[in-house]
Amino acid sequence: MFKFTEEQEMIRSMVREFTANEVEPKDRWMDENGFCWELVPKLAEAGLLAIHMPEEYGGGGGDTVTSEIVINELAKGSASLALFLDANWLACDMILYHGTDEQKKEFIPQLADGKIFAFGLTESNAGSDAAAIKSVAEKQADGSYVLNGGKAWITNSGVADYYLIMAKTDPNAGNHGISVFIVPKDTEGLTIGKFEKKMGMRGSATCELSFDNIKIPANRRVGEEGKGFMIAMQALDGARVSIGSIASGLMQHAMSKAAKYAKERTTFGKPIAKYQGISFKFADMAAKIRATDLMIWDTCQMKDEGKRISVEAAELKLLASRWACETCDECIQVFGGNGYSAEYDVERFYRDAKLLEIGEGTSEILRMVISGSVLGR
């Protein structure tokens, strides 16, 4: 069984209060209006934006468990905001684990201060097949690069201050020909497209990007040339744990709304919670949430122990994302016709949940990762 430290319990209580007061009241507004800028400085002031970054760079020095506590609690108020933070960390972790000392000193403190980062891998014709990206960064005689191409479905695009872009530095080398570059938002040649009109997670910003002869200094490459695919996949392992944390928080948020409704809504002289057909739904929800949480904290501990978590993170995301969709679907069923109305929250939760089966590795790709490991043993 997993037990939080006293400090982690305190952080969980603090984030839970922050979520109730600042985040949940904004969730419907974000669904209708998009990204909420005013929450970013509040997250920074609370010390949550860089809670797992080293203290020497202005971070909180927390471990993986602590960071996922934050994601999990924020998702109980807004899955969109939790996804924003997940994407922020997905990009900045590449600098933390693979950047130079100079890059860490320059960029990680900016994360703590409220600057926003975005992870740029997916392209319109290269989603699951990430190695098929067409963006090219051609090396120049002076060691710099010229970037051309584009990206699609990039979370935090349009609001980010910095983009971590993956591009081919050797187009003939497949996975081994991709490198990572830091591209500031005001870089000449960077064009940011319109915000996507999405089914859910509307509080997180998503745009297309295009690159037209962008000049990138050599000191803006993260990690070794040609190691970008490996760097991206390692970052995605951690992000998939965060998707599990978002799924758990979203399930708990939806179940709490449904439980309150089931106790208040009466038919044939008694609350619908008294009917077995309704009460058994909550039994299934609670079991899925507990199983998800145990996988989250176990996988976090493995990561903190320095173990590889590619398979475990994939297993967590595969099950948690499916269970989140099922749980939100059942919560709509508890509400009946009201659940189908935008006046109530659960239809929004269902729309948000679907993204968890797609973003940061589709369920089909995760099954390839898991089955490849199982059958290769």
PDB file of N, CA and C in Angstrom, residues 82-176:
ATOM      1  N   ALA A  82      -5.518  20.916 -15.780  1.00  0.00           N
ATOM      2  CA  ALA A  82      -4.541  19.869 -15.484  1.00  0.00           C
ATOM      3  C   ALA A  82      -3.786  19.478 -16.743  1.00  0.00           C
ATOM      4  N   LEU A  83      -4.483  19.431 -17.880  1.00  0.00           N
ATOM      5  CA  LEU A  83      -3.826  19.108 -19.142  1.00  0.00           C
ATOM      6  C   LEU A  83      -2.845  20.201 -19.546  1.00  0.00           C
ATOM      7  N   PHE A  84      -3.215  21.451 -19.323  1.00  0.00           N
ATOM      8  CA  PHE A  84      -2.295  22.574 -19.570  1.00  0.00           C
ATOM      9  C   PHE A  84      -0.990  22.388 -18.807  1.00  0.00           C
ATOM     10  N   LEU A  85      -1.087  22.026 -17.543  1.00  0.00           N
ATOM     11  CA  LEU A  85       0.111  21.862 -16.727  1.00  0.00           C
ATOM     12  C   LEU A  85       0.905  20.639 -17.172  1.00  0.00           C
ATOM     13  N   ASP A  86       0.199  19.573 -17.509  1.00  0.00           N
ATOM     14  CA  ASP A  86       0.866  18.370 -18.016  1.00  0.00           C
ATOM     15  C   ASP A  86       1.690  18.705 -19.252  1.00  0.00           C
ATOM     16  N   ALA A  87       1.114  19.441 -20.194  1.00  0.00           N
ATOM     17  CA  ALA A  87       1.830  19.806 -21.423  1.00  0.00           C
ATOM     18  C   ALA A  87       3.013  20.718 -21.131  1.00  0.00           C
ATOM     19  N   ASN A  88       2.847  21.603 -20.179  1.00  0.00           N
ATOM     20  CA  ASN A  88       3.927  22.481 -19.741  1.00  0.00           C
ATOM     21  C   ASN A  88       5.125  21.657 -19.282  1.00  0.00           C
ATOM     22  N   TRP A  89       4.844  20.681 -18.429  1.00  0.00           N
ATOM     23  CA  TRP A  89       5.905  19.826 -17.884  1.00  0.00           C
ATOM     24  C   TRP A  89       6.492  18.906 -18.943  1.00  0.00           C
ATOM     25  N   LEU A  90       5.649  18.394 -19.842  1.00  0.00           N
ATOM     26  CA  LEU A  90       6.120  17.520 -20.910  1.00  0.00           C
ATOM     27  C   LEU A  90       7.225  18.209 -21.703  1.00  0.00           C
ATOM     28  N   ALA A  91       7.028  19.488 -22.016  1.00  0.00           N
ATOM     29  CA  ALA A  91       8.026  20.242 -22.771  1.00  0.00           C
ATOM     30  C   ALA A  91       9.241  20.592 -21.917  1.00  0.00           C
ATOM     31  N   CYS A  92       9.002  21.117 -20.738  1.00  0.00           N
ATOM     32  CA  CYS A  92      10.114  21.612 -19.912  1.00  0.00           C
ATOM     33  C   CYS A  92      10.963  20.468 -19.346  1.00  0.00           C
ATOM     34  N   ASP A  93      10.366  19.292 -19.167  1.00  0.00           N
ATOM     35  CA  ASP A  93      11.143  18.143 -18.678  1.00  0.00           C
ATOM     36  C   ASP A  93      12.243  17.759 -19.656  1.00  0.00           C
ATOM     37  N   MET A  94      12.061  18.054 -20.928  1.00  0.00           N
ATOM     38  CA  MET A  94      13.105  17.763 -21.912  1.00  0.00           C
ATOM     39  C   MET A  94      14.348  18.596 -21.626  1.00  0.00           C
ATOM     40  N   ILE A  95      14.118  19.830 -21.189  1.00  0.00           N
ATOM     41  CA  ILE A  95      15.249  20.685 -20.808  1.00  0.00           C
ATOM     42  C   ILE A  95      15.847  20.201 -19.495  1.00  0.00           C
ATOM     43  N   LEU A  96      14.999  19.842 -18.535  1.00  0.00           N
ATOM     44  CA  LEU A  96      15.474  19.388 -17.231  1.00  0.00           C
ATOM     45  C   LEU A  96      16.379  18.163 -17.350  1.00  0.00           C
ATOM     46  N   TYR A  97      15.971  17.191 -18.149  1.00  0.00           N
ATOM     47  CA  TYR A  97      16.697  15.917 -18.207  1.00  0.00           C
ATOM     48  C   TYR A  97      17.762  15.855 -19.295  1.00  0.00           C
ATOM     49  N   HIS A  98      17.662  16.738 -20.296  1.00  0.00           N
ATOM     50  CA  HIS A  98      18.593  16.617 -21.421  1.00  0.00           C
ATOM     51  C   HIS A  98      19.254  17.941 -21.811  1.00  0.00           C
ATOM     52  N   GLY A  99      18.854  19.032 -21.191  1.00  0.00           N
ATOM     53  CA  GLY A  99      19.419  20.324 -21.547  1.00  0.00           C
ATOM     54  C   GLY A  99      20.786  20.568 -20.919  1.00  0.00           C
ATOM     55  N   THR A 100      21.484  21.564 -21.433  1.00  0.00           N
ATOM     56  CA  THR A 100      22.760  21.978 -20.855  1.00  0.00           C
ATOM     57  C   THR A 100      22.511  22.746 -19.555  1.00  0.00           C
ATOM     58  N   ASP A 101      23.542  22.940 -18.777  1.00  0.00           N
ATOM     59  CA  ASP A 101      23.406  23.722 -17.544  1.00  0.00           C
ATOM     60  C   ASP A 101      22.911  25.130 -17.860  1.00  0.00           C
ATOM     61  N   GLU A 102      23.405  25.688 -18.953  1.00  0.00           N
ATOM     62  CA  GLU A 102      22.987  27.042 -19.335  1.00  0.00           C
ATOM     63  C   GLU A 102      21.505  27.078 -19.690  1.00  0.00           C
ATOM     64  N   GLN A 103      21.030  26.065 -20.398  1.00  0.00           N
ATOM     65  CA  GLN A 103      19.613  26.006 -20.750  1.00  0.00           C
ATOM     66  C   GLN A 103      18.742  25.853 -19.514  1.00  0.00           C
ATOM     67  N   LYS A 104      19.157  25.020 -18.589  1.00  0.00           N
ATOM     68  CA  LYS A 104      18.393  24.841 -17.354  1.00  0.00           C
ATOM     69  C   LYS A 104      18.313  26.145 -16.568  1.00  0.00           C
ATOM     70  N   LYS A 105      19.447  26.860 -16.479  1.00  0.00           N
ATOM     71  CA  LYS A 105      19.478  28.110 -15.720  1.00  0.00           C
ATOM     72  C   LYS A 105      18.634  29.189 -16.386  1.00  0.00           C
ATOM     73  N   GLU A 106      18.550  29.147 -17.706  1.00  0.00           N
ATOM     74  CA  GLU A 106      17.799  30.180 -18.422  1.00  0.00           C
ATOM     75  C   GLU A 106      16.303  29.920 -18.431  1.00  0.00           C
ATOM     76  N   PHE A 107      15.890  28.665 -18.645  1.00  0.00           N
ATOM     77  CA  PHE A 107      14.488  28.397 -18.928  1.00  0.00           C
ATOM     78  C   PHE A 107      13.666  27.871 -17.758  1.00  0.00           C
ATOM     79  N   ILE A 108      14.229  27.031 -16.916  1.00  0.00           N
ATOM     80  CA  ILE A 108      13.422  26.460 -15.828  1.00  0.00           C
ATOM     81  C   ILE A 108      12.930  27.523 -14.845  1.00  0.00           C
ATOM     82  N   PRO A 109      13.742  28.511 -14.474  1.00  0.00           N
ATOM     83  CA  PRO A 109      13.204  29.575 -13.616  1.00  0.00           C
ATOM     84  C   PRO A 109      12.046  30.327 -14.263  1.00  0.00           C
ATOM     85  N   GLN A 110      12.042  30.399 -15.586  1.00  0.00           N
ATOM     86  CA  GLN A 110      10.934  31.070 -16.269  1.00  0.00           C
ATOM     87  C   GLN A 110       9.643  30.269 -16.132  1.00  0.00           C
ATOM     88  N   LEU A 111       9.753  28.934 -16.125  1.00  0.00           N
ATOM     89  CA  LEU A 111       8.580  28.106 -15.870  1.00  0.00           C
ATOM     90  C   LEU A 111       8.012  28.434 -14.499  1.00  0.00           C
ATOM     91  N   ALA A 112       8.867  28.513 -13.506  1.00  0.00           N
ATOM     92  CA  ALA A 112       8.426  28.816 -12.146  1.00  0.00           C
ATOM     93  C   ALA A 112       7.750  30.182 -12.060  1.00  0.00           C
ATOM     94  N   ASP A 113       8.191  31.125 -12.912  1.00  0.00           N
ATOM     95  CA  ASP A 113       7.656  32.489 -12.881  1.00  0.00           C
ATOM     96  C   ASP A 113       6.375  32.663 -13.700  1.00  0.00           C
ATOM     97  N   GLY A 114       5.989  31.615 -14.431  1.00  0.00           N
ATOM     98  CA  GLY A 114       4.724  31.711 -15.160  1.00  0.00           C
ATOM     99  C   GLY A 114       4.823  31.661 -16.668  1.00  0.00           C
ATOM    100  N   LYS A 115       6.016  31.469 -17.207  1.00  0.00           N
ATOM    101  CA  LYS A 115       6.134  31.296 -18.651  1.00  0.00           C
ATOM    102  C   LYS A 115       5.582  29.926 -19.034  1.00  0.00           C
ATOM    103  N   ILE A 116       5.075  29.830 -20.248  1.00  0.00           N
ATOM    104  CA  ILE A 116       4.387  28.623 -20.706  1.00  0.00           C
ATOM    105  C   ILE A 116       5.203  27.927 -21.795  1.00  0.00           C
ATOM    106  N   PHE A 117       5.251  26.599 -21.725  1.00  0.00           N
ATOM    107  CA  PHE A 117       6.005  25.790 -22.678  1.00  0.00           C
ATOM    108  C   PHE A 117       5.056  24.838 -23.416  1.00  0.00           C
ATOM    109  N   ALA A 118       5.420  24.483 -24.640  1.00  0.00           N
ATOM    110  CA  ALA A 118       4.626  23.557 -25.443  1.00  0.00           C
ATOM    111  C   ALA A 118       5.545  22.530 -26.096  1.00  0.00           C
ATOM    112  N   PHE A 119       5.031  21.316 -26.249  1.00  0.00           N
ATOM    113  CA  PHE A 119       5.756  20.173 -26.799  1.00  0.00           C
ATOM    114  C   PHE A 119       5.286  19.966 -28.231  1.00  0.00           C
ATOM    115  N   GLY A 120       6.199  20.099 -29.205  1.00  0.00           N
ATOM    116  CA  GLY A 120       5.807  20.058 -30.607  1.00  0.00           C
ATOM    117  C   GLY A 120       6.358  18.857 -31.354  1.00  0.00           C
ATOM    118  N   LEU A 121       5.599  17.768 -31.374  1.00  0.00           N
ATOM    119  CA  LEU A 121       5.999  16.564 -32.109  1.00  0.00           C
ATOM    120  C   LEU A 121       5.025  16.260 -33.250  1.00  0.00           C
ATOM    121  N   THR A 122       3.732  16.225 -32.947  1.00  0.00           N
ATOM    122  CA  THR A 122       2.712  15.784 -33.904  1.00  0.00           C
ATOM    123  C   THR A 122       2.615  16.704 -35.117  1.00  0.00           C
ATOM    124  N   GLU A 123       2.417  16.088 -36.290  1.00  0.00           N
ATOM    125  CA  GLU A 123       2.157  16.818 -37.523  1.00  0.00           C
ATOM    126  C   GLU A 123       0.874  16.284 -38.145  1.00  0.00           C
ATOM    127  N   SER A 124       0.356  16.983 -39.123  1.00  0.00           N
ATOM    128  CA  SER A 124      -0.930  16.597 -39.705  1.00  0.00           C
ATOM    129  C   SER A 124      -0.907  15.190 -40.276  1.00  0.00           C
ATOM    130  N   ASN A 125       0.252  14.737 -40.763  1.00  0.00           N
ATOM    131  CA  ASN A 125       0.371  13.394 -41.331  1.00  0.00           C
ATOM    132  C   ASN A 125       1.306  12.495 -40.510  1.00  0.00           C
ATOM    133  N   ALA A 126       1.588  12.903 -39.282  1.00  0.00           N
ATOM    134  CA  ALA A 126       2.485  12.121 -38.425  1.00  0.00           C
ATOM    135  C   ALA A 126       2.044  12.284 -36.978  1.00  0.00           C
ATOM    136  N   GLY A 127       1.075  11.457 -36.586  1.00  0.00           N
ATOM    137  CA  GLY A 127       0.591  11.465 -35.209  1.00  0.00           C
ATOM    138  C   GLY A 127       1.158  10.267 -34.477  1.00  0.00           C
ATOM    139  N   SER A 128       0.476   9.137 -34.598  1.00  0.00           N
ATOM    140  CA  SER A 128       0.967   7.912 -33.979  1.00  0.00           C
ATOM    141  C   SER A 128       2.320   7.493 -34.540  1.00  0.00           C
ATOM    142  N   ASP A 129       2.525   7.711 -35.838  1.00  0.00           N
ATOM    143  CA  ASP A 129       3.805   7.407 -36.473  1.00  0.00           C
ATOM    144  C   ASP A 129       4.710   8.626 -36.357  1.00  0.00           C
ATOM    145  N   ALA A 130       5.185   8.870 -35.132  1.00  0.00           N
ATOM    146  CA  ALA A 130       5.919  10.110 -34.847  1.00  0.00           C
ATOM    147  C   ALA A 130       7.211  10.217 -35.652  1.00  0.00           C
ATOM    148  N   ALA A 131       7.815   9.089 -35.968  1.00  0.00           N
ATOM    149  CA  ALA A 131       9.074   9.127 -36.709  1.00  0.00           C
ATOM    150  C   ALA A 131       8.889   9.593 -38.149  1.00  0.00           C
ATOM    151  N   ALA A 132       7.623   9.718 -38.598  1.00  0.00           N
ATOM    152  CA  ALA A 132       7.339  10.123 -39.975  1.00  0.00           C
ATOM    153  C   ALA A 132       7.215  11.637 -40.124  1.00  0.00           C
ATOM    154  N   ILE A 133       7.599  12.401 -39.110  1.00  0.00           N
ATOM    155  CA  ILE A 133       7.502  13.861 -39.205  1.00  0.00           C
ATOM    156  C   ILE A 133       8.302  14.376 -40.401  1.00  0.00           C
ATOM    157  N   LYS A 134       7.835  15.490 -40.972  1.00  0.00           N
ATOM    158  CA  LYS A 134       8.462  16.065 -42.160  1.00  0.00           C
ATOM    159  C   LYS A 134       9.224  17.351 -41.877  1.00  0.00           C
ATOM    160  N   SER A 135       9.021  17.946 -40.711  1.00  0.00           N
ATOM    161  CA  SER A 135       9.748  19.176 -40.382  1.00  0.00           C
ATOM    162  C   SER A 135      11.244  18.901 -40.404  1.00  0.00           C
ATOM    163  N   VAL A 136      11.993  19.815 -41.009  1.00  0.00           N
ATOM    164  CA  VAL A 136      13.428  19.617 -41.188  1.00  0.00           C
ATOM    165  C   VAL A 136      14.188  20.811 -40.612  1.00  0.00           C
ATOM    166  N   ALA A 137      15.244  20.511 -39.857  1.00  0.00           N
ATOM    167  CA  ALA A 137      16.158  21.534 -39.362  1.00  0.00           C
ATOM    168  C   ALA A 137      17.518  21.282 -40.015  1.00  0.00           C
ATOM    169  N   GLU A 138      17.858  22.103 -41.002  1.00  0.00           N
ATOM    170  CA  GLU A 138      19.087  21.906 -41.781  1.00  0.00           C
ATOM    171  C   GLU A 138      20.247  22.634 -41.118  1.00  0.00           C
ATOM    172  N   LYS A 139      21.304  21.887 -40.837  1.00  0.00           N
ATOM    173  CA  LYS A 139      22.460  22.465 -40.145  1.00  0.00           C
ATOM    174  C   LYS A 139      23.259  23.355 -41.097  1.00  0.00           C
ATOM    175  N   GLN A 140      23.699  24.501 -40.551  1.00  0.00           N
ATOM    176  CA  GLN A 140      24.460  25.466 -41.326  1.00  0.00           C
ATOM    177  C   GLN A 140      25.953  25.370 -40.993  1.00  0.00           C
ATOM    178  N   ALA A 141      26.755  26.039 -41.774  1.00  0.00           N
ATOM    179  CA  ALA A 141      28.210  25.981 -41.592  1.00  0.00           C
ATOM    180  C   ALA A 141      28.659  26.502 -40.231  1.00  0.00           C
ATOM    181  N   ASP A 142      27.907  27.449 -39.673  1.00  0.00           N
ATOM    182  CA  ASP A 142      28.287  28.024 -38.375  1.00  0.00           C
ATOM    183  C   ASP A 142      27.731  27.237 -37.186  1.00  0.00           C
ATOM    184  N   GLY A 143      27.073  26.096 -37.452  1.00  0.00           N
ATOM    185  CA  GLY A 143      26.538  25.267 -36.370  1.00  0.00           C
ATOM    186  C   GLY A 143      25.084  25.540 -36.044  1.00  0.00           C
ATOM    187  N   SER A 144      24.526  26.599 -36.618  1.00  0.00           N
ATOM    188  CA  SER A 144      23.115  26.903 -36.396  1.00  0.00           C
ATOM    189  C   SER A 144      22.254  26.023 -37.299  1.00  0.00           C
ATOM    190  N   TYR A 145      20.920  26.209 -37.204  1.00  0.00           N
ATOM    191  CA  TYR A 145      19.997  25.404 -37.994  1.00  0.00           C
ATOM    192  C   TYR A 145      18.950  26.305 -38.641  1.00  0.00           C
ATOM    193  N   VAL A 146      18.380  25.836 -39.753  1.00  0.00           N
ATOM    194  CA  VAL A 146      17.253  26.522 -40.384  1.00  0.00           C
ATOM    195  C   VAL A 146      16.083  25.542 -40.404  1.00  0.00           C
ATOM    196  N   LEU A 147      14.990  25.930 -39.733  1.00  0.00           N
ATOM    197  CA  LEU A 147      13.836  25.055 -39.538  1.00  0.00           C
ATOM    198  C   LEU A 147      12.715  25.388 -40.510  1.00  0.00           C
ATOM    199  N   ASN A 148      12.200  24.356 -41.172  1.00  0.00           N
ATOM    200  CA  ASN A 148      11.031  24.492 -42.041  1.00  0.00           C
ATOM    201  C   ASN A 148      10.070  23.344 -41.783  1.00  0.00           C
ATOM    202  N   GLY A 149       8.775  23.606 -41.965  1.00  0.00           N
ATOM    203  CA  GLY A 149       7.775  22.560 -41.766  1.00  0.00           C
ATOM    204  C   GLY A 149       6.593  23.084 -40.973  1.00  0.00           C
ATOM    205  N   GLY A 150       6.010  22.222 -40.155  1.00  0.00           N
ATOM    206  CA  GLY A 150       4.857  22.623 -39.351  1.00  0.00           C
ATOM    207  C   GLY A 150       4.453  21.545 -38.372  1.00  0.00           C
ATOM    208  N   LYS A 151       3.555  21.904 -37.473  1.00  0.00           N
ATOM    209  CA  LYS A 151       3.055  20.988 -36.449  1.00  0.00           C
ATOM    210  C   LYS A 151       1.547  21.150 -36.325  1.00  0.00           C
ATOM    211  N   ALA A 152       0.881  20.120 -35.782  1.00  0.00           N
ATOM    212  CA  ALA A 152      -0.571  20.153 -35.598  1.00  0.00           C
ATOM    213  C   ALA A 152      -0.929  19.575 -34.235  1.00  0.00           C
ATOM    214  N   TRP A 153      -2.065  20.024 -33.707  1.00  0.00           N
ATOM    215  CA  TRP A 153      -2.588  19.521 -32.434  1.00  0.00           C
ATOM    216  C   TRP A 153      -1.578  19.673 -31.290  1.00  0.00           C
ATOM    217  N   ILE A 154      -0.988  20.857 -31.205  1.00  0.00           N
ATOM    218  CA  ILE A 154       0.013  21.116 -30.168  1.00  0.00           C
ATOM    219  C   ILE A 154      -0.650  21.799 -28.974  1.00  0.00           C
ATOM    220  N   THR A 155      -0.740  21.086 -27.859  1.00  0.00           N
ATOM    221  CA  THR A 155      -1.344  21.640 -26.648  1.00  0.00           C
ATOM    222  C   THR A 155      -0.484  22.778 -26.107  1.00  0.00           C
ATOM    223  N   ASN A 156      -1.128  23.852 -25.711  1.00  0.00           N
ATOM    224  CA  ASN A 156      -0.523  25.103 -25.224  1.00  0.00           C
ATOM    225  C   ASN A 156      -0.053  26.008 -26.360  1.00  0.00           C
ATOM    226  N   SER A 157      -0.180  25.555 -27.631  1.00  0.00           N
ATOM    227  CA  SER A 157       0.190  26.444 -28.723  1.00  0.00           C
ATOM    228  C   SER A 157      -0.781  27.622 -28.777  1.00  0.00           C
ATOM    229  N   GLY A 158      -0.239  28.746 -29.143  1.00  0.00           N
ATOM    230  CA  GLY A 158      -1.051  29.965 -29.153  1.00  0.00           C
ATOM    231  C   GLY A 158      -0.974  30.734 -27.853  1.00  0.00           C
ATOM    232  N   VAL A 159      -0.585  30.067 -26.766  1.00  0.00           N
ATOM    233  CA  VAL A 159      -0.406  30.749 -25.479  1.00  0.00           C
ATOM    234  C   VAL A 159       1.008  30.552 -24.958  1.00  0.00           C
ATOM    235  N   ALA A 160       1.773  29.643 -25.559  1.00  0.00           N
ATOM    236  CA  ALA A 160       3.112  29.310 -25.058  1.00  0.00           C
ATOM    237  C   ALA A 160       4.114  30.425 -25.345  1.00  0.00           C
ATOM    238  N   ASP A 161       5.074  30.547 -24.449  1.00  0.00           N
ATOM    239  CA  ASP A 161       6.204  31.455 -24.655  1.00  0.00           C
ATOM    240  C   ASP A 161       7.342  30.753 -25.376  1.00  0.00           C
ATOM    241  N   TYR A 162       7.447  29.427 -25.165  1.00  0.00           N
ATOM    242  CA  TYR A 162       8.512  28.646 -25.783  1.00  0.00           C
ATOM    243  C   TYR A 162       7.957  27.322 -26.312  1.00  0.00           C
ATOM    244  N   TYR A 163       8.438  26.933 -27.488  1.00  0.00           N
ATOM    245  CA  TYR A 163       8.046  25.668 -28.097  1.00  0.00           C
ATOM    246  C   TYR A 163       9.267  24.745 -28.174  1.00  0.00           C
ATOM    247  N   LEU A 164       9.095  23.511 -27.727  1.00  0.00           N
ATOM    248  CA  LEU A 164      10.128  22.489 -27.886  1.00  0.00           C
ATOM    249  C   LEU A 164       9.756  21.685 -29.131  1.00  0.00           C
ATOM    250  N   ILE A 165      10.460  21.958 -30.213  1.00  0.00           N
ATOM    251  CA  ILE A 165      10.089  21.434 -31.527  1.00  0.00           C
ATOM    252  C   ILE A 165      11.023  20.299 -31.933  1.00  0.00           C
ATOM    253  N   MET A 166      10.418  19.194 -32.383  1.00  0.00           N
ATOM    254  CA  MET A 166      11.180  18.077 -32.912  1.00  0.00           C
ATOM    255  C   MET A 166      11.182  18.145 -34.430  1.00  0.00           C
ATOM    256  N   ALA A 167      12.384  18.049 -35.003  1.00  0.00           N
ATOM    257  CA  ALA A 167      12.528  18.148 -36.454  1.00  0.00           C
ATOM    258  C   ALA A 167      13.643  17.217 -36.917  1.00  0.00           C
ATOM    259  N   LYS A 168      13.593  16.850 -38.188  1.00  0.00           N
ATOM    260  CA  LYS A 168      14.605  15.970 -38.769  1.00  0.00           C
ATOM    261  C   LYS A 168      15.886  16.763 -39.038  1.00  0.00           C
ATOM    262  N   THR A 169      16.974  16.314 -38.458  1.00  0.00           N
ATOM    263  CA  THR A 169      18.289  16.870 -38.796  1.00  0.00           C
ATOM    264  C   THR A 169      19.003  15.938 -39.772  1.00  0.00           C
ATOM    265  N   ASP A 170      18.537  14.711 -39.879  1.00  0.00           N
ATOM    266  CA  ASP A 170      19.013  13.762 -40.883  1.00  0.00           C
ATOM    267  C   ASP A 170      17.778  13.023 -41.416  1.00  0.00           C
ATOM    268  N   PRO A 171      17.189  13.525 -42.492  1.00  0.00           N
ATOM    269  CA  PRO A 171      15.929  12.959 -42.994  1.00  0.00           C
ATOM    270  C   PRO A 171      16.007  11.487 -43.400  1.00  0.00           C
ATOM    271  N   ASN A 172      17.217  10.966 -43.575  1.00  0.00           N
ATOM    272  CA  ASN A 172      17.381   9.578 -44.016  1.00  0.00           C
ATOM    273  C   ASN A 172      17.643   8.605 -42.882  1.00  0.00           C
ATOM    274  N   ALA A 173      17.642   9.113 -41.639  1.00  0.00           N
ATOM    275  CA  ALA A 173      18.037   8.267 -40.505  1.00  0.00           C
ATOM    276  C   ALA A 173      16.868   7.789 -39.664  1.00  0.00           C
ATOM    277  N   GLY A 174      15.624   8.025 -40.112  1.00  0.00           N
ATOM    278  CA  GLY A 174      14.463   7.547 -39.354  1.00  0.00           C
ATOM    279  C   GLY A 174      14.412   8.105 -37.948  1.00  0.00           C
ATOM    280  N   ASN A 175      14.154   7.224 -36.958  1.00  0.00           N
ATOM    281  CA  ASN A 175      14.082   7.654 -35.561  1.00  0.00           C
ATOM    282  C   ASN A 175      15.367   8.333 -35.088  1.00  0.00           C
ATOM    283  N   HIS A 176      16.469   7.948 -35.687  1.00  0.00           N
ATOM    284  CA  HIS A 176      17.770   8.449 -35.229  1.00  0.00           C
ATOM    285  C   HIS A 176      18.175   9.749 -35.919  1.00  0.00           C
TER     286      HIS A 176
END
